XYZ file of C-alpha atoms in Angstrom:
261
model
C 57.919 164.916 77.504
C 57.125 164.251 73.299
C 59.891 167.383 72.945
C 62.299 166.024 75.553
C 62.155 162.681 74.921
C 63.724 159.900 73.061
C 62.526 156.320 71.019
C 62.859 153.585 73.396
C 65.572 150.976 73.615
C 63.906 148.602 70.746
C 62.005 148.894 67.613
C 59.596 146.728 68.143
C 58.965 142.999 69.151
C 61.046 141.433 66.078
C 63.877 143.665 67.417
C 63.582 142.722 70.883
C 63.620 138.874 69.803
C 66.652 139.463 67.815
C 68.604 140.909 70.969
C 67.597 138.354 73.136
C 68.998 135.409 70.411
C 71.868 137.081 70.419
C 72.843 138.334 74.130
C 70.812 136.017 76.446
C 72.303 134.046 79.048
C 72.625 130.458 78.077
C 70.766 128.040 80.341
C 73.169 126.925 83.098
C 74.544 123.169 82.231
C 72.037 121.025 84.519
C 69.198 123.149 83.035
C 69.455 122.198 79.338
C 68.086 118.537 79.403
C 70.790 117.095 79.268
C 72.091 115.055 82.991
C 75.172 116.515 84.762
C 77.909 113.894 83.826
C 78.936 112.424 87.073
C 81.438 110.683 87.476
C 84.278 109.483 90.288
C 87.096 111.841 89.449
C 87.679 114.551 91.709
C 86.019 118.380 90.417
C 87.399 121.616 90.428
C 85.595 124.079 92.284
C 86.229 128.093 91.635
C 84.362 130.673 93.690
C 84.151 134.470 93.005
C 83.043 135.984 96.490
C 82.246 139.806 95.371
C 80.793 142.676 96.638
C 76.681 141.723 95.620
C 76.807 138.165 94.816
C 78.839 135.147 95.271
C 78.848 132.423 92.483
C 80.955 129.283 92.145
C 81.327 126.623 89.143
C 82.464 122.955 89.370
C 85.007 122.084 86.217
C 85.871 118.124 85.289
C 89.930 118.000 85.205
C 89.483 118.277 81.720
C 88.030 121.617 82.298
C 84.494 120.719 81.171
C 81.952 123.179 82.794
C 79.683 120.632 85.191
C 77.454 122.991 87.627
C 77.267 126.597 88.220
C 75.651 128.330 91.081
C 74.685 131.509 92.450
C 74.113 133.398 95.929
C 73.199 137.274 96.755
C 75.745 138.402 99.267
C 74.270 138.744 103.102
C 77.287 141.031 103.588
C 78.961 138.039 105.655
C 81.460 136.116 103.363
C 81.064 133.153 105.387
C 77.521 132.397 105.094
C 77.866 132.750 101.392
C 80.221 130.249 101.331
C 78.282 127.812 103.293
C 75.577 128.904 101.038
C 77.824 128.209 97.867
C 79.332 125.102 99.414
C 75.739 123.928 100.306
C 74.148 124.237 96.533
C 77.518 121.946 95.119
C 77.000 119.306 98.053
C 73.018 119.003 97.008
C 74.554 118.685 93.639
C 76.338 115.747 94.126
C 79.580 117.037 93.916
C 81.750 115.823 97.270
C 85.247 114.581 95.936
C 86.939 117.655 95.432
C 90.187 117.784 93.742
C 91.262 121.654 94.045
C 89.727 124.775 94.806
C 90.572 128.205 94.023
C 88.966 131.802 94.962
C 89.189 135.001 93.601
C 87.122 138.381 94.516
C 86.606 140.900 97.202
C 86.277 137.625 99.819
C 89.149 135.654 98.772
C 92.153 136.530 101.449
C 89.116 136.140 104.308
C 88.265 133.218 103.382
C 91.045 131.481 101.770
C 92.413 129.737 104.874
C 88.563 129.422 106.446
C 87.909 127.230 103.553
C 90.567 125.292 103.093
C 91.646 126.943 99.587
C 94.506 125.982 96.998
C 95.047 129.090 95.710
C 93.344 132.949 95.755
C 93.695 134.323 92.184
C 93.397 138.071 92.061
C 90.003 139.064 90.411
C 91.678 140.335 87.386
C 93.762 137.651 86.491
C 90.741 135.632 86.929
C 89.032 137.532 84.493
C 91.495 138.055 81.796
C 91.775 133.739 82.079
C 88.153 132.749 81.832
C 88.285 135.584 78.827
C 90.823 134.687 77.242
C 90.208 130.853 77.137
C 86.991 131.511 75.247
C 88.308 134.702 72.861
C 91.583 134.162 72.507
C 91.698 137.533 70.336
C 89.965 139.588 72.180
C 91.224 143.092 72.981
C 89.454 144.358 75.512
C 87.367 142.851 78.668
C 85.153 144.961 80.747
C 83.601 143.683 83.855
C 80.625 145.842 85.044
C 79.956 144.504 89.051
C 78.157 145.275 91.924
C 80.248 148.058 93.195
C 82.675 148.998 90.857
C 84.090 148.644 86.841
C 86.800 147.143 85.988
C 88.431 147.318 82.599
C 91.499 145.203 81.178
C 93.395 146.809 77.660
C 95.102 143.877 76.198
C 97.772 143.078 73.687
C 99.245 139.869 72.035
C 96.952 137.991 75.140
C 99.030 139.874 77.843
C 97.097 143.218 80.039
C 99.034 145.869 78.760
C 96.421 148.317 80.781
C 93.871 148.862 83.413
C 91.090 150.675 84.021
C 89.218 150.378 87.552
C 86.349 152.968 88.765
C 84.902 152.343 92.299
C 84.093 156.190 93.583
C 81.159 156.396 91.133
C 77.764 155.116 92.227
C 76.950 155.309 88.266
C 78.085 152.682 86.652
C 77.514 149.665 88.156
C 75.051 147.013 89.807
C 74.425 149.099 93.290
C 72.962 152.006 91.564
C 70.716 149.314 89.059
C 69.510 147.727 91.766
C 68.813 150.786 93.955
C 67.000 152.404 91.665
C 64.884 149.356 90.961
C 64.243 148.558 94.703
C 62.562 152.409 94.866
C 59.788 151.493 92.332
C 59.506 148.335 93.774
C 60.351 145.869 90.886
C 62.950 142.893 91.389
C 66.323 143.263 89.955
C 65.745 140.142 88.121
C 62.853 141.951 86.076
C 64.961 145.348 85.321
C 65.691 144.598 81.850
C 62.482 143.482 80.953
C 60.588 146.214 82.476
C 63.053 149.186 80.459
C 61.705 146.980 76.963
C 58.911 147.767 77.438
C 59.365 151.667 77.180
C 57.950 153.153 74.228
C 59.924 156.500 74.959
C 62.287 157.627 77.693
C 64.036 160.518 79.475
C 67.669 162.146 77.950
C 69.247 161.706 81.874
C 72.303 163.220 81.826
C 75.582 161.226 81.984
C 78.179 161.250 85.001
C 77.923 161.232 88.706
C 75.485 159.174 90.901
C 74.883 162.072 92.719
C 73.901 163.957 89.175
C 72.122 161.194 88.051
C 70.017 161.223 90.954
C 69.038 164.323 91.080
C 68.393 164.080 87.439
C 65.945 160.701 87.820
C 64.013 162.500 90.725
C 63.834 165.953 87.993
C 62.487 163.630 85.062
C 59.671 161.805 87.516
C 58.518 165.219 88.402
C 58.025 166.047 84.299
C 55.855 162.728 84.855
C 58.243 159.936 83.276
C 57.141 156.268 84.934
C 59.255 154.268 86.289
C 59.678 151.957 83.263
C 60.823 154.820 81.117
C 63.580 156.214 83.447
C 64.844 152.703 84.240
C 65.111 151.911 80.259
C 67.085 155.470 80.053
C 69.402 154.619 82.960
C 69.901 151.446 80.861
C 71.031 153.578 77.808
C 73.012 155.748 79.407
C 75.086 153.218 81.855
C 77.272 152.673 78.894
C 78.361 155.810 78.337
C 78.997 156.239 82.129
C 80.794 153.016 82.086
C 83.583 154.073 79.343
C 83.216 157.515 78.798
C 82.919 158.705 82.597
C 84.039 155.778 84.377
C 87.039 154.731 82.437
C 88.067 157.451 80.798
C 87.723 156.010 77.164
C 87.168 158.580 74.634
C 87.985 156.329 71.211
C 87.226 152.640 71.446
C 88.152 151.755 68.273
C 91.808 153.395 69.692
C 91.780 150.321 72.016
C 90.162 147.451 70.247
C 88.019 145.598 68.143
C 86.429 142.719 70.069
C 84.999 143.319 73.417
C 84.009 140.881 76.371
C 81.910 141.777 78.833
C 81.823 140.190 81.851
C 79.719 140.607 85.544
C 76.223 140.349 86.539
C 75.313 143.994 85.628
């Protein structure tokens, strides 16, 4: 293992506390203190039903962000937008001025709902991206079951990237590999930090990468250190493998990443 092996993905404690100031999730808006500003003008609503998760957000006309919310799929697109419609009711939200869908569930459930408009998941993206970096170059979504990745220029897609056969680079594979050693998804990251060394798992394929993971465990790796190598090596899978990016710098200078993974 010493010969085989690698340092793990930090430092030390002062390094992991400088990651996390700069790449943890903000608190969502009703969770910093401060009350949700309600008021009698009708909200936006906007729901992304994907392939894992469904999440929706509630926007003042003047585009201010007022709620966000959250739901694991149950495979049924329905249910999760009950579920979804549920959590912004219990919010207080009820006078709803438009609402607009995008993801896998959108043309299912655009009539069930009652929806304005279905926005196509990559339009979606490159908005939301766009409206907060308005020079960025690239965005890269990294989802439940695929990878999407959108090459732009002047503010316009001038190419696209999407990977869906691979098993490697994305959420499914994360969250699979976490469910065998029994820790929640929710806990991944945290349990790869801690990882004082890990495995040199070899990038491509799920299949591979597989096989590999069940060939490091037998060399007596735990289950922290493979999941903190599967960590280091998704990115590599995700451009290299995935999407086909040899030169980054060929395509860009400021990235935006985007999805749960």
């Amino acid at each position: 293992k010493a010969r085989e092996g690698r340092s793990g993905l930090i430092a030390g404690e002062q390094d992991l506390a400088q990651f996390l100031q700069i790449y943890a999730n903000p608190k969502r808006p009703s969770e910093e203190g401060h009350p949700v500003r309600m008021t009698g003008e009708p909200v936006l609503i906007g729901c992304d039903f994907g392939s894992t998760t469904a999440k929706a957000v509630v926007l003042s006309p003047d585009r201010e962000l007022l709620f966000t919310c959250y739901a694991l799929s149950r495979g049924n697109p329905i249910e999760d937008a009950k579920d979804l419609m549920r959590q912004i009711g219990k919010a207080g939200f009820h006078h709803i001025g438009g609402l607009a869908l995008t993801g896998y569930g959108k043309n299912l459930l655009t009539d069930v709902v009652g929806a304005d408009v279905a926005i196509v998941e990559t339009v979606a993206h490159a908005r939301a991206a766009l409206h907060y970096f308005p020079d960025a170059d690239v965005i890269c979504d990294v989802g439940g079951c695929d990878v999407k990745v959108m090459i732009l220029r002047g503010g316009v897609v001038a190419d696209f990237r999407l990977n869906s056969q691979c098993s490697s680079g994305n959420g499914a594979f994360l969250q699979g590999v976490a469910e065998r050693y029994e820790v929640p998804l929710e806990s991944y990251a945290e349990r790869a930090f801690t990882a004082k060394s890990l495995p040199n798992l070899a990038m491509g394929c799920g299949v591979f990468l597989q096989s590999d993971i069940v060939n490091q465990q037998r060399k007596g790796w735990s289950a922290e250190e493979i999941m903190a190598s599967l960590a280091a090596v998704l990115p590599l899978n995700v451009w290299v493998y995935a999407c086909q990016l040899q030169n980054l710098r060929a395509v860009g200078r400021k990235f935006v990443l985007q999805g749960g993974t």
